[in-house]
Amino acid sequence: MDGSYLAEFLLARGYEVHGILRRSSSFNTGRIEHLYQNPQAHTEGNMKLHYGDLTDSTCLVKIINQVKPTEIYNLGAQSHVKISFELAEYTANVDGVGTLRLLDAIKTCGLTNSVKFYQASTSELYGKVQEIPQKETTPFYPRSPYGAAKLYAYWIVVNFREAYNMFAVNGILFNHESPRRGSNFVTRKISRSVAKIHLGQLESFSLGNLDSKRDWGHANDYVEAMWLMLQQEEPEDFVIATGEVHSVREFVEKAFKRVGKTIVWDGKDEKEVGRCQETGVVHVKVDPKYFRPTEVDYLQGDSTKAYQKMGWKPKVTFEELVKEMVDADIELMKKNPNA
């Protein structure tokens, strides 16, 4: 998701963009298809793709040596928090050691003094939050294998910055969503399901913790912040967030409001359901299989530093984000109910 918005952003500024693509037996370029010079024939223009993987240091050295980039944005990760409990070792390998492999590749290619490196850090580093709101100086307390892997990545970036004087920064981005979000992330699952219910393709769907509270922004706003971090005089880490908090429950209510349905809640814990006030039909259920073994209850970012030093602030409101996601999924499901 972020890679597609960032590629658009950079191409619009005249950059030549190189992307690393994992080999897959099915097409996995859906979110960047429109950026090809000829989308039908997959002809490359200023966006060029290379097969590679964050678990393969040889290919990273080869690509970096060939391209000799001026900016590297590491957005690659196994980024699903719940799945990281099932794929803990893989998550550590890609999200933690993968970051080291990239930094080492820059060093091996002798580009330490010419490359600017951006690392996608995450609000999941704060986990069991030590203060509200969370800012650059807030102590970390990750609550998942994903958060723990990203913690290693965060500190190895700081280490390379201090040890080799590399322009390397961490963007500690809070949750950011869009119509391009992967379908198994909670916000997109909600917008897709609400669209299907609206079109009569689905009756109900299940979620995990309805009372998780998150600071949600739009991915498009956040990629601009990534770029701005690499345009600063000095390499520094920044928190990027809206400062506003909403629960999963609220996201559900706003999404249904968009299609003219009011959701009322009955029962509690895993017996809780969300029904349509107008029809009495149950549309939302709770399934404990979606609960995380260790939950992150409340994330709220303070991006004052980003505003003061880079002039960055979010443009898209929570309401606009929900509306855009639901509207996009209604269009998608009209065209292809199986999407």
One Martini backbone bead per residue (centre of mass of N, CA, C, O) as a GRO file, in nm:
protein
  339
    1MET     BB    1   0.063   0.060  -0.026
    2ASP     BB    2   0.292   0.264   0.029
    3GLY     BB    3   0.454   0.209  -0.231
    4SER     BB    4   0.243   0.322  -0.430
    5TYR     BB    5   0.227   0.612  -0.316
    6LEU     BB    6   0.531   0.673  -0.328
    7ALA     BB    7   0.574   0.630  -0.628
    8GLU     BB    8   0.383   0.850  -0.719
    9PHE     BB    9   0.519   1.085  -0.570
   10LEU     BB   10   0.804   1.054  -0.709
   11LEU     BB   11   0.720   1.063  -1.007
   12ALA     BB   12   0.595   1.354  -0.983
   13ARG     BB   13   0.913   1.451  -0.909
   14GLY     BB   14   1.112   1.292  -1.126
   15TYR     BB   15   1.173   1.017  -1.050
   16GLU     BB   16   1.348   0.720  -1.030
   17VAL     BB   17   1.191   0.402  -0.975
   18HIS     BB   18   1.281   0.134  -0.758
   19GLY     BB   19   1.168  -0.204  -0.719
   20ILE     BB   20   1.095  -0.471  -0.501
   21LEU     BB   21   1.014  -0.811  -0.603
   22ARG     BB   22   0.840  -1.077  -0.532
   23ARG     BB   23   0.812  -1.393  -0.599
   24SER     BB   24   0.521  -1.516  -0.781
   25SER     BB   25   0.263  -1.716  -0.918
   26SER     BB   26   0.116  -1.452  -0.877
   27PHE     BB   27   0.003  -1.154  -0.915
   28ASN     BB   28   0.167  -0.855  -0.722
   29THR     BB   29   0.086  -0.552  -0.890
   30GLY     BB   30  -0.195  -0.411  -0.846
   31ARG     BB   31  -0.098  -0.125  -0.698
   32ILE     BB   32   0.109  -0.055  -0.974
   33GLU     BB   33  -0.003  -0.088  -1.261
   34HIS     BB   34  -0.057   0.230  -1.334
   35LEU     BB   35   0.276   0.289  -1.345
   36TYR     BB   36   0.305   0.194  -1.601
   37GLN     BB   37   0.348   0.285  -1.916
   38ASN     BB   38   0.213  -0.011  -1.989
   39PRO     BB   39  -0.022  -0.190  -1.828
   40GLN     BB   40  -0.077  -0.422  -2.031
   41ALA     BB   41   0.253  -0.487  -2.085
   42HIS     BB   42   0.447  -0.397  -1.853
   43THR     BB   43   0.588  -0.130  -1.922
   44GLU     BB   44   0.867   0.048  -1.850
   45GLY     BB   45   0.962   0.346  -1.713
   46ASN     BB   46   1.029   0.513  -1.418
   47MET     BB   47   0.946   0.219  -1.335
   48LYS     BB   48   1.147  -0.032  -1.174
   49LEU     BB   49   1.181  -0.386  -1.151
   50HIS     BB   50   1.303  -0.622  -0.897
   51TYR     BB   51   1.411  -0.913  -0.807
   52GLY     BB   52   1.355  -0.986  -0.452
   53ASP     BB   53   1.481  -1.006  -0.097
   54LEU     BB   54   1.518  -0.960   0.253
   55THR     BB   55   1.654  -1.269   0.274
   56ASP     BB   56   1.867  -1.165   0.033
   57SER     BB   57   2.173  -1.021   0.025
   58THR     BB   58   2.278  -1.055  -0.263
   59CYS     BB   59   2.049  -0.904  -0.414
   60LEU     BB   60   2.083  -0.634  -0.268
   61VAL     BB   61   2.367  -0.571  -0.363
   62LYS     BB   62   2.312  -0.588  -0.666
   63ILE     BB   63   2.093  -0.367  -0.687
   64ILE     BB   64   2.244  -0.131  -0.550
   65ASN     BB   65   2.490  -0.138  -0.743
   66GLN     BB   66   2.327  -0.088  -1.005
   67VAL     BB   67   2.151   0.174  -0.920
   68LYS     BB   68   2.255   0.384  -0.722
   69PRO     BB   69   2.102   0.526  -0.499
   70THR     BB   70   1.983   0.812  -0.303
   71GLU     BB   71   1.717   0.655  -0.210
   72ILE     BB   72   1.585   0.456   0.068
   73TYR     BB   73   1.285   0.259   0.115
   74ASN     BB   74   1.181   0.059   0.394
   75LEU     BB   75   0.864  -0.127   0.349
   76GLY     BB   76   0.944  -0.411   0.410
   77ALA     BB   77   0.703  -0.661   0.538
   78GLN     BB   78   0.566  -0.840   0.796
   79SER     BB   79   0.266  -0.650   0.892
   80HIS     BB   80   0.102  -0.863   1.056
   81VAL     BB   81   0.040  -0.895   1.380
   82LYS     BB   82  -0.117  -1.161   1.419
   83ILE     BB   83   0.066  -1.333   1.223
   84SER     BB   84   0.335  -1.303   1.390
   85PHE     BB   85   0.261  -1.533   1.593
   86GLU     BB   86   0.286  -1.759   1.361
   87LEU     BB   87   0.548  -1.586   1.212
   88ALA     BB   88   0.803  -1.509   1.392
   89GLU     BB   89   1.067  -1.582   1.240
   90TYR     BB   90   1.003  -1.446   0.970
   91THR     BB   91   0.957  -1.163   1.084
   92ALA     BB   92   1.247  -1.130   1.193
   93ASN     BB   93   1.394  -1.171   0.922
   94VAL     BB   94   1.258  -0.935   0.763
   95ASP     BB   95   1.217  -0.688   0.974
   96GLY     BB   96   1.498  -0.709   1.105
   97VAL     BB   97   1.735  -0.839   0.930
   98GLY     BB   98   1.654  -0.701   0.663
   99THR     BB   99   1.755  -0.420   0.749
  100LEU     BB  100   2.049  -0.498   0.783
  101ARG     BB  101   2.098  -0.594   0.493
  102LEU     BB  102   2.055  -0.317   0.365
  103LEU     BB  103   2.271  -0.158   0.522
  104ASP     BB  104   2.505  -0.347   0.440
  105ALA     BB  105   2.478  -0.304   0.134
  106ILE     BB  106   2.551  -0.007   0.135
  107LYS     BB  107   2.834  -0.055   0.254
  108THR     BB  108   2.944  -0.255   0.040
  109CYS     BB  109   2.889  -0.028  -0.199
  110GLY     BB  110   2.994   0.257  -0.086
  111LEU     BB  111   2.709   0.447   0.010
  112THR     BB  112   2.708   0.588   0.294
  113ASN     BB  113   2.742   0.906   0.186
  114SER     BB  114   2.486   0.903  -0.047
  115VAL     BB  115   2.267   0.764   0.115
  116LYS     BB  116   1.923   0.767   0.193
  117PHE     BB  117   1.749   0.627   0.485
  118TYR     BB  118   1.432   0.463   0.521
  119GLN     BB  119   1.240   0.357   0.808
  120ALA     BB  120   0.963   0.156   0.884
  121SER     BB  121   0.818   0.235   1.147
  122THR     BB  122   0.613   0.184   1.460
  123SER     BB  123   0.358   0.200   1.698
  124GLU     BB  124   0.412  -0.100   1.802
  125LEU     BB  125   0.653  -0.022   1.987
  126TYR     BB  126   0.465   0.077   2.230
  127GLY     BB  127   0.216  -0.093   2.296
  128LYS     BB  128   0.253  -0.075   2.621
  129VAL     BB  129   0.194   0.215   2.718
  130GLN     BB  130   0.390   0.477   2.894
  131GLU     BB  131   0.235   0.710   2.730
  132ILE     BB  132   0.013   1.001   2.689
  133PRO     BB  133   0.119   1.051   2.428
  134GLN     BB  134   0.325   0.943   2.165
  135LYS     BB  135   0.674   0.991   2.128
  136GLU     BB  136   1.009   0.990   2.058
  137THR     BB  137   1.065   0.949   2.395
  138THR     BB  138   0.906   0.704   2.424
  139PRO     BB  139   0.895   0.412   2.553
  140PHE     BB  140   0.931   0.086   2.468
  141TYR     BB  141   0.657  -0.197   2.435
  142PRO     BB  142   0.629  -0.459   2.282
  143ARG     BB  143   0.338  -0.707   2.178
  144SER     BB  144   0.505  -0.850   1.936
  145PRO     BB  145   0.690  -0.989   1.694
  146TYR     BB  146   0.670  -0.740   1.521
  147GLY     BB  147   0.759  -0.526   1.729
  148ALA     BB  148   1.033  -0.665   1.796
  149ALA     BB  149   1.153  -0.652   1.509
  150LYS     BB  150   1.123  -0.337   1.481
  151LEU     BB  151   1.314  -0.274   1.714
  152TYR     BB  152   1.570  -0.371   1.586
  153ALA     BB  153   1.555  -0.191   1.337
  154TYR     BB  154   1.562   0.078   1.479
  155TRP     BB  155   1.848   0.037   1.624
  156ILE     BB  156   2.018  -0.026   1.366
  157VAL     BB  157   1.977   0.251   1.243
  158VAL     BB  158   2.101   0.417   1.468
  159ASN     BB  159   2.377   0.275   1.456
  160PHE     BB  160   2.453   0.352   1.160
  161ARG     BB  161   2.439   0.654   1.207
  162GLU     BB  162   2.661   0.660   1.440
  163ALA     BB  163   2.895   0.476   1.315
  164TYR     BB  164   2.872   0.589   0.979
  165ASN     BB  165   2.717   0.856   0.917
  166MET     BB  166   2.433   0.792   0.826
  167PHE     BB  167   2.144   0.865   0.642
  168ALA     BB  168   1.927   0.753   0.899
  169VAL     BB  169   1.571   0.683   0.939
  170ASN     BB  170   1.278   0.699   1.151
  171GLY     BB  171   0.937   0.624   1.092
  172ILE     BB  172   0.678   0.665   1.329
  173LEU     BB  173   0.401   0.509   1.225
  174PHE     BB  174   0.088   0.523   1.234
  175ASN     BB  175  -0.198   0.432   1.143
  176HIS     BB  176  -0.255   0.354   0.791
  177GLU     BB  177  -0.491   0.408   0.529
  178SER     BB  178  -0.685   0.261   0.246
  179PRO     BB  179  -0.807   0.123  -0.045
  180ARG     BB  180  -0.511  -0.044  -0.052
  181ARG     BB  181  -0.555  -0.219   0.166
  182GLY     BB  182  -0.539  -0.504   0.300
  183SER     BB  183  -0.802  -0.736   0.353
  184ASN     BB  184  -0.680  -0.837   0.659
  185PHE     BB  185  -0.739  -0.561   0.759
  186VAL     BB  186  -0.967  -0.417   0.956
  187THR     BB  187  -1.056  -0.171   0.784
  188ARG     BB  188  -1.092  -0.329   0.513
  189LYS     BB  189  -1.285  -0.539   0.617
  190ILE     BB  190  -1.506  -0.338   0.677
  191SER     BB  191  -1.542  -0.195   0.400
  192ARG     BB  192  -1.599  -0.453   0.240
  193SER     BB  193  -1.843  -0.560   0.406
  194VAL     BB  194  -2.024  -0.313   0.381
  195ALA     BB  195  -2.044  -0.321   0.076
  196LYS     BB  196  -2.169  -0.606   0.056
  197ILE     BB  197  -2.419  -0.548   0.227
  198HIS     BB  198  -2.527  -0.313   0.054
  199LEU     BB  199  -2.533  -0.524  -0.212
  200GLY     BB  200  -2.629  -0.818  -0.103
  201GLN     BB  201  -2.355  -1.023  -0.055
  202LEU     BB  202  -2.396  -0.989   0.266
  203GLU     BB  203  -2.464  -1.015   0.620
  204SER     BB  204  -2.189  -1.098   0.782
  205PHE     BB  205  -1.919  -1.026   1.025
  206SER     BB  206  -1.593  -1.072   1.181
  207LEU     BB  207  -1.434  -0.975   1.488
  208GLY     BB  208  -1.253  -0.868   1.741
  209ASN     BB  209  -1.146  -0.604   1.901
  210LEU     BB  210  -1.360  -0.326   1.943
  211ASP     BB  211  -1.172  -0.150   2.172
  212SER     BB  212  -0.961  -0.070   1.999
  213LYS     BB  213  -0.726   0.201   1.987
  214ARG     BB  214  -0.665   0.443   1.719
  215ASP     BB  215  -0.438   0.617   1.496
  216TRP     BB  216  -0.587   0.735   1.198
  217GLY     BB  217  -0.466   0.754   0.867
  218HIS     BB  218  -0.341   0.849   0.552
  219ALA     BB  219  -0.111   0.719   0.340
  220ASN     BB  220  -0.065   0.971   0.158
  221ASP     BB  221   0.030   1.158   0.387
  222TYR     BB  222   0.272   0.969   0.493
  223VAL     BB  223   0.465   0.968   0.242
  224GLU     BB  224   0.546   1.262   0.262
  225ALA     BB  225   0.696   1.231   0.533
  226MET     BB  226   0.916   1.045   0.433
  227TRP     BB  227   1.041   1.241   0.232
  228LEU     BB  228   1.097   1.480   0.427
  229MET     BB  229   1.309   1.331   0.603
  230LEU     BB  230   1.520   1.322   0.346
  231GLN     BB  231   1.529   1.663   0.329
  232GLN     BB  232   1.694   1.704   0.561
  233GLU     BB  233   1.985   1.798   0.706
  234GLU     BB  234   1.919   1.595   0.940
  235PRO     BB  235   1.907   1.291   1.092
  236GLU     BB  236   1.573   1.197   1.200
  237ASP     BB  237   1.321   1.107   1.416
  238PHE     BB  238   0.959   1.041   1.353
  239VAL     BB  239   0.638   1.115   1.434
  240ILE     BB  240   0.333   0.986   1.268
  241ALA     BB  241   0.019   1.160   1.316
  242THR     BB  242  -0.301   1.286   1.429
  243GLY     BB  243  -0.403   1.259   1.753
  244GLU     BB  244  -0.640   1.068   1.698
  245VAL     BB  245  -0.905   0.865   1.848
  246HIS     BB  246  -1.027   0.531   1.758
  247SER     BB  247  -1.240   0.276   1.734
  248VAL     BB  248  -1.347   0.001   1.583
  249ARG     BB  249  -1.643   0.054   1.641
  250GLU     BB  250  -1.646   0.336   1.505
  251PHE     BB  251  -1.570   0.241   1.225
  252VAL     BB  252  -1.821   0.073   1.185
  253GLU     BB  253  -2.034   0.296   1.223
  254LYS     BB  254  -1.932   0.487   0.995
  255ALA     BB  255  -1.953   0.285   0.760
  256PHE     BB  256  -2.263   0.236   0.786
  257LYS     BB  257  -2.355   0.529   0.763
  258ARG     BB  258  -2.269   0.558   0.460
  259VAL     BB  259  -2.522   0.331   0.400
  260GLY     BB  260  -2.767   0.400   0.611
  261LYS     BB  261  -2.666   0.260   0.886
  262THR     BB  262  -2.749   0.161   1.219
  263ILE     BB  263  -2.553   0.062   1.491
  264VAL     BB  264  -2.630  -0.177   1.741
  265TRP     BB  265  -2.549  -0.301   2.068
  266ASP     BB  266  -2.521  -0.644   2.191
  267GLY     BB  267  -2.390  -0.752   2.449
  268LYS     BB  268  -2.081  -0.932   2.550
  269ASP     BB  269  -1.799  -0.976   2.427
  270GLU     BB  270  -1.833  -1.264   2.233
  271LYS     BB  271  -2.160  -1.191   2.235
  272GLU     BB  272  -2.135  -0.959   2.062
  273VAL     BB  273  -2.350  -0.741   1.860
  274GLY     BB  274  -2.430  -0.593   1.538
  275ARG     BB  275  -2.718  -0.407   1.460
  276CYS     BB  276  -2.973  -0.305   1.265
  277GLN     BB  277  -3.203  -0.069   1.343
  278GLU     BB  278  -3.393  -0.088   1.089
  279THR     BB  279  -3.394  -0.438   1.067
  280GLY     BB  280  -3.233  -0.629   1.296
  281VAL     BB  281  -2.979  -0.717   1.161
  282VAL     BB  282  -2.696  -0.904   1.184
  283HIS     BB  283  -2.354  -0.784   1.097
  284VAL     BB  284  -2.188  -0.819   1.378
  285LYS     BB  285  -1.920  -1.013   1.510
  286VAL     BB  286  -1.747  -1.212   1.753
  287ASP     BB  287  -1.406  -1.355   1.724
  288PRO     BB  288  -1.153  -1.496   1.912
  289LYS     BB  289  -0.950  -1.557   1.670
  290TYR     BB  290  -0.877  -1.231   1.656
  291PHE     BB  291  -0.722  -1.237   1.899
  292ARG     BB  292  -0.456  -1.138   2.079
  293PRO     BB  293  -0.238  -1.253   2.309
  294THR     BB  294  -0.129  -0.946   2.291
  295GLU     BB  295  -0.252  -0.636   2.351
  296VAL     BB  296  -0.327  -0.321   2.195
  297ASP     BB  297  -0.525  -0.061   2.316
  298TYR     BB  298  -0.347   0.230   2.289
  299LEU     BB  299  -0.308   0.478   2.025
  300GLN     BB  300  -0.121   0.801   2.042
  301GLY     BB  301   0.003   1.060   1.858
  302ASP     BB  302   0.290   1.298   1.855
  303SER     BB  303   0.364   1.536   1.576
  304THR     BB  304   0.508   1.807   1.651
  305LYS     BB  305   0.793   1.779   1.529
  306ALA     BB  306   0.700   1.754   1.230
  307TYR     BB  307   0.575   2.037   1.223
  308GLN     BB  308   0.818   2.212   1.319
  309LYS     BB  309   1.046   2.086   1.109
  310MET     BB  310   0.844   2.013   0.829
  311GLY     BB  311   0.531   2.099   0.816
  312TRP     BB  312   0.365   1.848   0.907
  313LYS     BB  313   0.024   1.749   0.821
  314PRO     BB  314  -0.274   1.624   0.817
  315LYS     BB  315  -0.558   1.612   0.583
  316VAL     BB  316  -0.712   1.355   0.649
  317THR     BB  317  -0.988   1.250   0.787
  318PHE     BB  318  -1.157   1.005   0.933
  319GLU     BB  319  -1.421   1.039   0.773
  320GLU     BB  320  -1.285   1.046   0.489
  321LEU     BB  321  -1.153   0.771   0.503
  322VAL     BB  322  -1.405   0.595   0.535
  323LYS     BB  323  -1.553   0.695   0.285
  324GLU     BB  324  -1.337   0.616   0.073
  325MET     BB  325  -1.333   0.311   0.137
  326VAL     BB  326  -1.632   0.243   0.094
  327ASP     BB  327  -1.668   0.358  -0.192
  328ALA     BB  328  -1.447   0.183  -0.327
  329ASP     BB  329  -1.579  -0.097  -0.247
  330ILE     BB  330  -1.841  -0.061  -0.397
  331GLU     BB  331  -1.717  -0.042  -0.677
  332LEU     BB  332  -1.566  -0.312  -0.668
  333MET     BB  333  -1.820  -0.503  -0.607
  334LYS     BB  334  -1.978  -0.431  -0.859
  335LYS     BB  335  -1.765  -0.548  -1.058
  336ASN     BB  336  -1.652  -0.769  -0.815
  337PRO     BB  337  -1.775  -0.979  -0.576
  338ASN     BB  338  -1.482  -1.149  -0.548
  339ALA     BB  339  -1.262  -0.928  -0.454
   0.00000   0.00000   0.00000
